[in-house]
Coordinates of C-alpha atoms in Angstrom, one line a residue:
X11 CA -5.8 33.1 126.7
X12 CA -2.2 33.0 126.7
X13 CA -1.7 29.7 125.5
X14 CA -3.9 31.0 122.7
X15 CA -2.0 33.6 121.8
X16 CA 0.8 31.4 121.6
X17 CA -0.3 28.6 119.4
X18 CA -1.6 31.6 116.8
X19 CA 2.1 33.2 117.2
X20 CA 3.7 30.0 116.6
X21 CA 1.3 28.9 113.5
X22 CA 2.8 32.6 112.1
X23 CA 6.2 32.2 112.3
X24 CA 6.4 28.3 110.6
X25 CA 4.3 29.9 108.1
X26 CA 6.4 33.2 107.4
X27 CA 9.6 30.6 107.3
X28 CA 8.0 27.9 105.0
X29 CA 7.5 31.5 102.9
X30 CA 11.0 32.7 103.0
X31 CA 12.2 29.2 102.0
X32 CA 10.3 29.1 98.8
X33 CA 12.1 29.2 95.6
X34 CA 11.8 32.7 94.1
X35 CA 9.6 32.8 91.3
X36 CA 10.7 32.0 87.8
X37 CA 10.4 34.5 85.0
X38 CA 8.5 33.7 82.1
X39 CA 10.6 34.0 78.9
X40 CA 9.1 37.0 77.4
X41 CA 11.7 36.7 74.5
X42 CA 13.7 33.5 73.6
X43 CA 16.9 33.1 71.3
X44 CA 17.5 30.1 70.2
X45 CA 20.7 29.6 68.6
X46 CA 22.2 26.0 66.1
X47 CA 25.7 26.2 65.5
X48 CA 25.6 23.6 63.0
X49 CA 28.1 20.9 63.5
X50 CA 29.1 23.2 66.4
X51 CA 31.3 20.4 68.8
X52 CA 32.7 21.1 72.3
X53 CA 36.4 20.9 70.3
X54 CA 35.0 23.5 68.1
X55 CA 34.4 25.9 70.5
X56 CA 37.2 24.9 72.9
X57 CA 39.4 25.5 69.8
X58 CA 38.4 28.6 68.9
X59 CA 38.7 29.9 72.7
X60 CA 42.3 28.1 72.5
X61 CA 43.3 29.9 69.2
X62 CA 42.2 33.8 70.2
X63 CA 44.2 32.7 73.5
X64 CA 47.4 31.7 71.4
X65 CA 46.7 34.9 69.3
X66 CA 46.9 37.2 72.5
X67 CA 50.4 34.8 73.6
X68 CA 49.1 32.8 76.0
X69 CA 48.4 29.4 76.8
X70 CA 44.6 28.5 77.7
X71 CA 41.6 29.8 76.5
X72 CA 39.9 33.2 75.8
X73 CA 36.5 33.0 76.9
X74 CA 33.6 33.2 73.9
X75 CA 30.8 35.7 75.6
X76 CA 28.0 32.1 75.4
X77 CA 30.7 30.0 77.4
X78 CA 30.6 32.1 80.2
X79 CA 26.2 31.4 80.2
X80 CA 25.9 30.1 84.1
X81 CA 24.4 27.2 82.8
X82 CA 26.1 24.6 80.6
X83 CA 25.9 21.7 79.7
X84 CA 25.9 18.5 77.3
X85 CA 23.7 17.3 74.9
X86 CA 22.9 13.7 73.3
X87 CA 21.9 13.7 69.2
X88 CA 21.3 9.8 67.8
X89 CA 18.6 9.8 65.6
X90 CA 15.4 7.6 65.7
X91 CA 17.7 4.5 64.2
X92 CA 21.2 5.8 64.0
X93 CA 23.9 6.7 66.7
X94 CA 25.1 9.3 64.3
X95 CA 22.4 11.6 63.2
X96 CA 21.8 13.8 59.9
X97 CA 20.7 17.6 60.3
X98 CA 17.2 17.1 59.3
X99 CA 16.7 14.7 61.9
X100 CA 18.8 16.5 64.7
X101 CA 16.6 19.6 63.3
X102 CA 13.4 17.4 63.4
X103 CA 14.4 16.6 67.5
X104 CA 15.6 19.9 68.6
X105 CA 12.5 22.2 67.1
X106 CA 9.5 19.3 67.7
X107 CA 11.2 17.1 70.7
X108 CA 10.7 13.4 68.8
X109 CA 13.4 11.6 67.0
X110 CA 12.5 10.8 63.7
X111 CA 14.5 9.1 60.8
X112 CA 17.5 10.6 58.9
X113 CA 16.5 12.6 56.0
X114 CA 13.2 13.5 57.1
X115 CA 12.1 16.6 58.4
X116 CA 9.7 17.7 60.5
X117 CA 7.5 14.4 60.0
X118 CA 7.5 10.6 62.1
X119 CA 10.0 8.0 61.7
X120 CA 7.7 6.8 59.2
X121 CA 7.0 9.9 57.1
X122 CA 3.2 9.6 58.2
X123 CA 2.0 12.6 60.7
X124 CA 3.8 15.7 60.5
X125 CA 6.1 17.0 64.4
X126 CA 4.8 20.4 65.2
X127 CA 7.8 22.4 66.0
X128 CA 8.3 24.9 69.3
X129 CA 7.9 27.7 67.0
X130 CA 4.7 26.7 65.9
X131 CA 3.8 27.1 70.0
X132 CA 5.4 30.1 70.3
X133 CA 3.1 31.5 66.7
X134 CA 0.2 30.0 68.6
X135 CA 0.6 31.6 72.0
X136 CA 0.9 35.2 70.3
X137 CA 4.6 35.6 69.9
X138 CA 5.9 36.5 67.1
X139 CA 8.7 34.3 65.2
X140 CA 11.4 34.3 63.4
X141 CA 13.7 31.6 61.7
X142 CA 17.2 32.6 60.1
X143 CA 19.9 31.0 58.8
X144 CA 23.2 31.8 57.1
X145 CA 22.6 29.0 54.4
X146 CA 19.7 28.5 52.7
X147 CA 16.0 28.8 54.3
X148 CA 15.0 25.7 52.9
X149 CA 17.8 23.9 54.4
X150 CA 17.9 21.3 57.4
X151 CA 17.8 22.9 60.4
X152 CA 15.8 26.1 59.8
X153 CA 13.0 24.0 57.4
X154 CA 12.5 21.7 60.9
X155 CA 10.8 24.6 62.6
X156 CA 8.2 24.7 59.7
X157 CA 8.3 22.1 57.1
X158 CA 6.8 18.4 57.3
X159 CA 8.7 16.7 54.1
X160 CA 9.8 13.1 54.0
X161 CA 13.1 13.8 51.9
X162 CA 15.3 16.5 53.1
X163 CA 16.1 17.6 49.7
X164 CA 12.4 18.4 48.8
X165 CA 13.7 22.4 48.9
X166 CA 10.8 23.8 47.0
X167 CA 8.0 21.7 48.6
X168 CA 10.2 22.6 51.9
X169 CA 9.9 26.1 51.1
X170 CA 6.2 26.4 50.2
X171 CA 5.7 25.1 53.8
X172 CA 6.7 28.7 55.1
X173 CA 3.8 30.3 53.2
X174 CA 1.6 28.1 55.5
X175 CA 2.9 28.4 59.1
X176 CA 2.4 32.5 59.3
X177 CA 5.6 33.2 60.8
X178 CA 6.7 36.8 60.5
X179 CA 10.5 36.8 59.7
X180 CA 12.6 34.5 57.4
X181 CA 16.2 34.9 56.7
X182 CA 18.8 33.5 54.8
X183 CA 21.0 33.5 51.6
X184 CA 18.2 32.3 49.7
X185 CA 16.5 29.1 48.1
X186 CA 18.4 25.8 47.0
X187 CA 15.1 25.2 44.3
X188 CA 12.9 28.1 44.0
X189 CA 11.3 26.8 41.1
X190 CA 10.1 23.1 41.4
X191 CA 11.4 20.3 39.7
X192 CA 8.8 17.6 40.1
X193 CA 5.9 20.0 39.5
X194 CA 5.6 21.0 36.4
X195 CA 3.9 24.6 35.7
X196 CA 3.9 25.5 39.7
X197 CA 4.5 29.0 41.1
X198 CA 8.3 30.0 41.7
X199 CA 8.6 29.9 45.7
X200 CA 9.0 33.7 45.3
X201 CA 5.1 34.1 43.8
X202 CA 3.8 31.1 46.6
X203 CA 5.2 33.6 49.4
X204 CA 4.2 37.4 48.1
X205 CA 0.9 35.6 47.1
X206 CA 0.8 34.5 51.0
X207 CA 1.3 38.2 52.1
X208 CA 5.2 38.3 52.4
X209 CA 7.2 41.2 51.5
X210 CA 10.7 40.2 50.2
X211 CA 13.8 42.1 51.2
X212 CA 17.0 41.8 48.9
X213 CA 19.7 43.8 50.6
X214 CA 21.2 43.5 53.8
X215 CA 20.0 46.7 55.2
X216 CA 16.6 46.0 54.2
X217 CA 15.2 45.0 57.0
X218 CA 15.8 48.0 58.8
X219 CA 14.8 50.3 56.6
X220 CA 11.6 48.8 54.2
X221 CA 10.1 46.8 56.7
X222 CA 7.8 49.6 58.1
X223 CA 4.1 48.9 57.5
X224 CA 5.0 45.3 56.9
X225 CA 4.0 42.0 59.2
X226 CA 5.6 38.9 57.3
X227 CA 9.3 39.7 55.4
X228 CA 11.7 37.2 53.9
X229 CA 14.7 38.7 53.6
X230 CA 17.6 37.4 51.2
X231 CA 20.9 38.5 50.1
X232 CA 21.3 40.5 47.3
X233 CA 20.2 39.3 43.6
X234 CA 23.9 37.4 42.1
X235 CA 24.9 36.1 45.1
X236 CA 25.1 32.5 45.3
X237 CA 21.6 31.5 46.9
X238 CA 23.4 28.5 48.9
X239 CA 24.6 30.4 51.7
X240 CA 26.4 33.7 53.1
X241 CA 30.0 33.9 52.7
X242 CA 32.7 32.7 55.3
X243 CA 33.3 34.9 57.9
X244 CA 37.3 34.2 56.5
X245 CA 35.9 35.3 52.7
X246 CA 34.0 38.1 53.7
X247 CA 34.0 41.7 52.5
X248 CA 31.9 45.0 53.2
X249 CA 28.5 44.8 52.1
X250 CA 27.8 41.0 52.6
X251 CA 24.9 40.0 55.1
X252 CA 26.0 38.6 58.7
X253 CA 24.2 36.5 61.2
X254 CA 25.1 39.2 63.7
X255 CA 23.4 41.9 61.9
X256 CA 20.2 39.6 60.8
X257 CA 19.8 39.3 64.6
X258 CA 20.2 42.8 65.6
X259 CA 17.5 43.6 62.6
X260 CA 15.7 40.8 63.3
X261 CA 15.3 42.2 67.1
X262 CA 14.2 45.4 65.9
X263 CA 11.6 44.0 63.5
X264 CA 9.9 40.9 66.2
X265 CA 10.0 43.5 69.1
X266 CA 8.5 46.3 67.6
X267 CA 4.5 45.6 68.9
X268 CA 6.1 44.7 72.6
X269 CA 4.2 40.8 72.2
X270 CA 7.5 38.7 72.6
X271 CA 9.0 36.5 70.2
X272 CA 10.9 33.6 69.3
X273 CA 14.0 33.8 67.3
X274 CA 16.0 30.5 66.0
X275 CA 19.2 31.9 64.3
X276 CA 21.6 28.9 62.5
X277 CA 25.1 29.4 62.1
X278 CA 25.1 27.0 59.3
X279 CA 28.9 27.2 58.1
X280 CA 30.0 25.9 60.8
X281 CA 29.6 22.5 59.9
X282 CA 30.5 23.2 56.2
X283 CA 33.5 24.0 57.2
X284 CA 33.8 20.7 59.4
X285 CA 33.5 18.5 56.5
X286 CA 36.3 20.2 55.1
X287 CA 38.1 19.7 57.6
X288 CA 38.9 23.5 57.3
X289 CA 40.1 23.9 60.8
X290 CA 40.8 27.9 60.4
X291 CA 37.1 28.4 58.4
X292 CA 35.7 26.6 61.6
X293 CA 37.1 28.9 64.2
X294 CA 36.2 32.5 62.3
X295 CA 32.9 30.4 61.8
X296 CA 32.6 30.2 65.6
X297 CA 33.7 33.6 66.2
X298 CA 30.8 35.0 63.9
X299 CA 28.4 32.9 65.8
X300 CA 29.7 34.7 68.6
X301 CA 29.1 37.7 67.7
X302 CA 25.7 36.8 66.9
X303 CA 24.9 35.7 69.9
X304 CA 26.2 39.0 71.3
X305 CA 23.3 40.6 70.1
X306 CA 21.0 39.0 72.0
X307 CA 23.2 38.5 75.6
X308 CA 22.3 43.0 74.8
X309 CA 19.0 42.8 74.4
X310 CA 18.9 40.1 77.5
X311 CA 20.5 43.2 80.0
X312 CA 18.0 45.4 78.8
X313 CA 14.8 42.5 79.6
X314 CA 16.6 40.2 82.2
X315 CA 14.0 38.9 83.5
X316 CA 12.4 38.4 80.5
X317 CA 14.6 37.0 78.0
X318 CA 15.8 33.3 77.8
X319 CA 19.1 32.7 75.3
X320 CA 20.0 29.0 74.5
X321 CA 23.2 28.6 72.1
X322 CA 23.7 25.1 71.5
X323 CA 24.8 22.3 68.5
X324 CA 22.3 19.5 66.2
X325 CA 25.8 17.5 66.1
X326 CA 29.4 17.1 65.8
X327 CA 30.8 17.5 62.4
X328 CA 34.9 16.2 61.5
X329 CA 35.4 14.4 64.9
X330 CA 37.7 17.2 65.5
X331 CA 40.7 16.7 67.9
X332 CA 43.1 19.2 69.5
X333 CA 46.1 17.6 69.7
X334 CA 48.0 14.8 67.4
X335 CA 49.9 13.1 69.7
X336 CA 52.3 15.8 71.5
X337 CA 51.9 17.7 74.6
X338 CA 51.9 20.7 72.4
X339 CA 49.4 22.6 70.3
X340 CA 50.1 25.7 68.0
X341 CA 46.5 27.0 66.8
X342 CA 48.3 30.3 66.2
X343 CA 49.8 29.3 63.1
X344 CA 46.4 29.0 61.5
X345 CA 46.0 32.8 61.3
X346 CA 47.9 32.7 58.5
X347 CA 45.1 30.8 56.3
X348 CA 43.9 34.3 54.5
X349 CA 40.6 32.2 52.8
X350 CA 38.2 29.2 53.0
X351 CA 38.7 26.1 50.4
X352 CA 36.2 27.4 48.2
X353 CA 37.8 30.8 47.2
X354 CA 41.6 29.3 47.3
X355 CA 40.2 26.4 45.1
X356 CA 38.7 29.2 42.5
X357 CA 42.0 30.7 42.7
X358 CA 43.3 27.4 41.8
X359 CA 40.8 27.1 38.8
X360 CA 41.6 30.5 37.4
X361 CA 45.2 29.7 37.2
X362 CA 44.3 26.9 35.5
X363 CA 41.8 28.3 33.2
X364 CA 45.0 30.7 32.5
X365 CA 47.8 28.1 31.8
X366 CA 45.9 25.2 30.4
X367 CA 46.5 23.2 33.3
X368 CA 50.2 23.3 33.3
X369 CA 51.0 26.5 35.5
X370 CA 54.2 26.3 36.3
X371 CA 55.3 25.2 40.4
X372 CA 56.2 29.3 41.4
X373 CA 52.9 29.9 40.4
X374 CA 51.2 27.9 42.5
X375 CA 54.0 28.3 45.2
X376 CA 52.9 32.0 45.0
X377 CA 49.5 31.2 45.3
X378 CA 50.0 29.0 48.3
X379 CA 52.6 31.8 49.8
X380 CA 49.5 34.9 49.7
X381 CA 46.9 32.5 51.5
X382 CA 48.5 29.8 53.6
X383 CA 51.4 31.8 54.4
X384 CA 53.6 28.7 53.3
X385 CA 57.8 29.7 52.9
X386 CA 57.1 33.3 54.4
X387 CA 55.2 33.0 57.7
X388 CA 54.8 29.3 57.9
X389 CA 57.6 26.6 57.7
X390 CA 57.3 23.3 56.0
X391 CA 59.5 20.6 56.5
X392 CA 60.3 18.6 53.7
X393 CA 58.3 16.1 53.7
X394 CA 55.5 18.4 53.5
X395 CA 56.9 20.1 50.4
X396 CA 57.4 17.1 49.0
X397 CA 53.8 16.0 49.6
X398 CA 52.7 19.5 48.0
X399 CA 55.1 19.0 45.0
X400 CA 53.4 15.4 44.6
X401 CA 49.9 16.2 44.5
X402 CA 51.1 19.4 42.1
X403 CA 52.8 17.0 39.6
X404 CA 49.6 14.7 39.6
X405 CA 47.3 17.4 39.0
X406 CA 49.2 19.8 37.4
X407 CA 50.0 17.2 34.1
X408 CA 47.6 18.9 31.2
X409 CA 45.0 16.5 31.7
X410 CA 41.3 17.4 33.7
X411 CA 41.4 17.4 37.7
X412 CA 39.3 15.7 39.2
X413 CA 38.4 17.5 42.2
X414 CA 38.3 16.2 45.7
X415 CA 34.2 16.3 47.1
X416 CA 33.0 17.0 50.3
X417 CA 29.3 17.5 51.4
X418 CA 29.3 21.0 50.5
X419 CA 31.9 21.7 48.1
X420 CA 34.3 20.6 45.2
X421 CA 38.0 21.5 46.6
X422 CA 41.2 21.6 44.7
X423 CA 43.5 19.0 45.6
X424 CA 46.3 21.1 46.2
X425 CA 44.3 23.3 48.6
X426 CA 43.1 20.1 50.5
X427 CA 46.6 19.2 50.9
X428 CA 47.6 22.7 52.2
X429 CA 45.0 23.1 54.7
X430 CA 45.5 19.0 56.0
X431 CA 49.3 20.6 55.9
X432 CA 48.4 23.7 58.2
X433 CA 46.3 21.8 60.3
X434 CA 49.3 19.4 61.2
X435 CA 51.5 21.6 61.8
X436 CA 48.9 23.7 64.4
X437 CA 48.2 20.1 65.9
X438 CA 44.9 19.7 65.0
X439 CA 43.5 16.4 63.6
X440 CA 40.5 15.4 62.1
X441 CA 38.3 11.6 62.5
X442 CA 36.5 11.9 59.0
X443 CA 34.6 14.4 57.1
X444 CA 31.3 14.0 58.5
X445 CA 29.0 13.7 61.3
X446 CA 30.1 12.5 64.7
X447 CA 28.0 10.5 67.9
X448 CA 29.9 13.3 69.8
X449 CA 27.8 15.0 72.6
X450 CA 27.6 18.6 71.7
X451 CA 27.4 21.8 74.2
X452 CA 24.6 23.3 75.7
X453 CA 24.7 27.5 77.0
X454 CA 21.8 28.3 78.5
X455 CA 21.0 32.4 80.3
X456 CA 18.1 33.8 81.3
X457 CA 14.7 33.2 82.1
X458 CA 14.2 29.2 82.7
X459 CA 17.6 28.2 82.2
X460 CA 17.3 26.3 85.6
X461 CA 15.1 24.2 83.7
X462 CA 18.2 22.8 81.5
X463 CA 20.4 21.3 83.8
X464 CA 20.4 17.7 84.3
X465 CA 21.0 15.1 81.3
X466 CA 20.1 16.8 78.2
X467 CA 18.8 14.9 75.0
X468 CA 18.2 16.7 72.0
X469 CA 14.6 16.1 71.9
X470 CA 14.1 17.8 75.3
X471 CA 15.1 21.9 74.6
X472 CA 11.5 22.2 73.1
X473 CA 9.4 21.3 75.6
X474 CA 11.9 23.0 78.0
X475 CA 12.0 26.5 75.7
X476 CA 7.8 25.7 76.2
X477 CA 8.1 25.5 79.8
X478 CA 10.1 28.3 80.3
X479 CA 8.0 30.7 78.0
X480 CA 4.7 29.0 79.1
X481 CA 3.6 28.0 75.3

């Protein structure tokens, strides 16, 4: 009998330790943020930690709230048949998990069977969804979570794919083509979406207060805005939509029936502001995205157990490099850069407009004094003047300028020279104007974020989002 008792005593205690040395149970992700800082590098954020740290007088970095995530990690982005991808196919890999060609979206490498995106999982298992952007809707990244087109620049037959998928919230600056150009006689993209049961929201505090009694909403800037994108977080002024306050709204709006949702928010800017090799536009870029994020790391303490944030990059844009050959940096000197290219380069074109091409050299010293800071805040050697008084006499003659093109803008040349100027003299250099093979950073907190360590690939966050939120 004793021996018995025994055997049964010692069958309990292996058992009750096997139990206590169990993993604890993961969370389901009730709620998951997914967040695309386009173009977003590790130098990109690094930088921007770097710069507020030289802003407070310090060497080192000041922390961005997603850097300090507990998990982080890298990320690879080639594309079905290039080592440096586009953002459709990045897009394409990050929302549907297969690598497809560059320039298509949302379909196979050979444009055949349409990639079904995590989103379309997360509709499907009774979450609620929503896709913003602070570019157009119907650009790259956010049209790879709905669309299946085999050119990228299809944006009205991109957009008419929203109509279809049922998703409850788009946001963005607007559409690229909302009237189509190859289909003659079709519905504007604004009659395909009200006739599909959307409600469009023009203002940015729309959302908050006219989406009552509404299930689906696309929400735009304001009518005369440029329907391209938001402004730079550098340009902005009161009244403008932010990515920050599209995901507080946004929160609001998915949340209010208590199902869950999933929300992918694109800080699109960031890589426009790569390809300019804009290094001062990249950093407030950054800092926006930031504070985007910050919305949901508030939500997260109120459902922590519930609530999975990934912030993350579809590539490297610039090849951006801290450093150009000394031991020193000065990032600080870039605070005085008052404006992006695009509203300097207007600037530009006004005086122009004004002077018939031939404003004077104090004119455009002035100019180049209220934004750049250049012979007040900012020394140049002179070499550098000289450079500036070179590209002034070439495009300053009379005759037409010919403006200098990057993906996403036309600049002046004078402003490209001051900003490759101000970048110098911070230390910050630049590899080209486009995409990189650079790995690009992964933050991951929450529910499931054990699920993303390891080597990442860009085609493996949706099935780990999936796994984590049990799609």
């Amino acid at each position: 009998m004793k021996r018995r008792f025994y055997y049964w005593f010692l069958l309990l205690a292996v058992c009750l330790f096997v139990q206590c040395q169990q993993a604890p149970e993961t969370k389901t992700a009730k709620y998951v943020f997914y967040f695309i800082g386009d173009g977003m590098g590790v130098n990109h954020v690094n930088g921007t930690e770097m710069f507020l740290a030289e802003q407070e007088g310090r060497i080192g970095v000041k922390p961005l709230n997603f850097t300090q995530f507990p998990v982080e990690n890298l990320m690879t982005t080639y594309s079905r048949y290039n080592a440096i991808t586009c953002s459709s196919a990045a897009g394409t890999a990050m929302a549907c998990g297969e690598k497809t060609r560059n320039g298509i979206l949302g379909m196979d490498s050979l444009h055949q069977e349409p990639l079904y995106s995590v989103a379309v999982k997360a509709k499907a298992a009774g979450r609620r969804v929503g896709i913003m952007t602070t570019v157009s809707i119907d650009h790259a990244t956010p049209g790879a979570f709905y669309a299946h087109q085999p050119d990228r620049e299809m944006y009205y037959e991109i957009a008419t794919d929203m109509a279809k998928t049922g998703f409850d919230l788009y946001a963005g600056a607007g559409f690229l083509e909302p009237e189509s150009t190859r289909q003659p006689g079709a519905p504007s993209i604004y009659d395909v979406l009200q006739d599909s049961g959307y409600v469009l929201l023009r203002h940015p505090q729309d959302l908050a207060g006219k989406s009552a009694g509404t299930d689906r909403v696309v929400w735009l800037q304001a009518e005369g805005e440029v329907p391209d994108a938001l402004p730079y977080q550098i340009d902005r002024t009161g009244g403008s939509m932010t990515l920050a306050q599209m995901t507080a709204n946004a929160i609001d709006f998915l949340g209010k029936d208590g199902k869950g949702f999933f929300l992918m928010a694109e800080g699109g800017k960031i890589d426009w502001a790569a390809h300019n090799n804009d290094a001062a536009t990249v950093f407030q870029e950054v800092m926006d995205f930031s504070a985007a994020v910050q919305e949901a790391i508030d939500f997260y303490h109120q459902h922590p157990d519930e609530t999975l944030i990934i912030v993350t990059a579809d590539h490297e844009t610039g090849g951006l490099s801290l450093g150009n050959g000394e031991t020193e940096i000065h990032l600080k000197l870039l605070e005085n850069q008052k404006a992006s290219m695009e509203v300097m380069t207007a600037e530009v074109l006004k005086l122009r407009k004004e002077k018939g091409n031939r404003a004077p050299w104090a004119d455009v010293q002035a100019l180049l004094k209220k934004y750049m800071g250049f012979w007040d805040t900012v020394a140049l050697t002179p070499e550098q003047e000289k450079e500036l008084r070179a590209v002034y006499a070439r495009t300053f003659d009379g005759s037409e300028v010919e403006l200098e093109q990057s993906l996403y803008s036309a600049n002046e040349p004078i402003i490209a020279k001051a900003v490759e100027i101000l970048d110098d003299l911070a230390m910050v250099s630049w590899a080209s104007g486009e995409h990189s093979a650079s790995l690009v950073p992964v933050y991951v907190l929450g529910a499931g974020s054990e699920y993303f360590t390891g080597k990442l690939d860009n085609t493996d966050l949706p099935a780990l989002i999936s796994k984590a939120a049990g799609y």
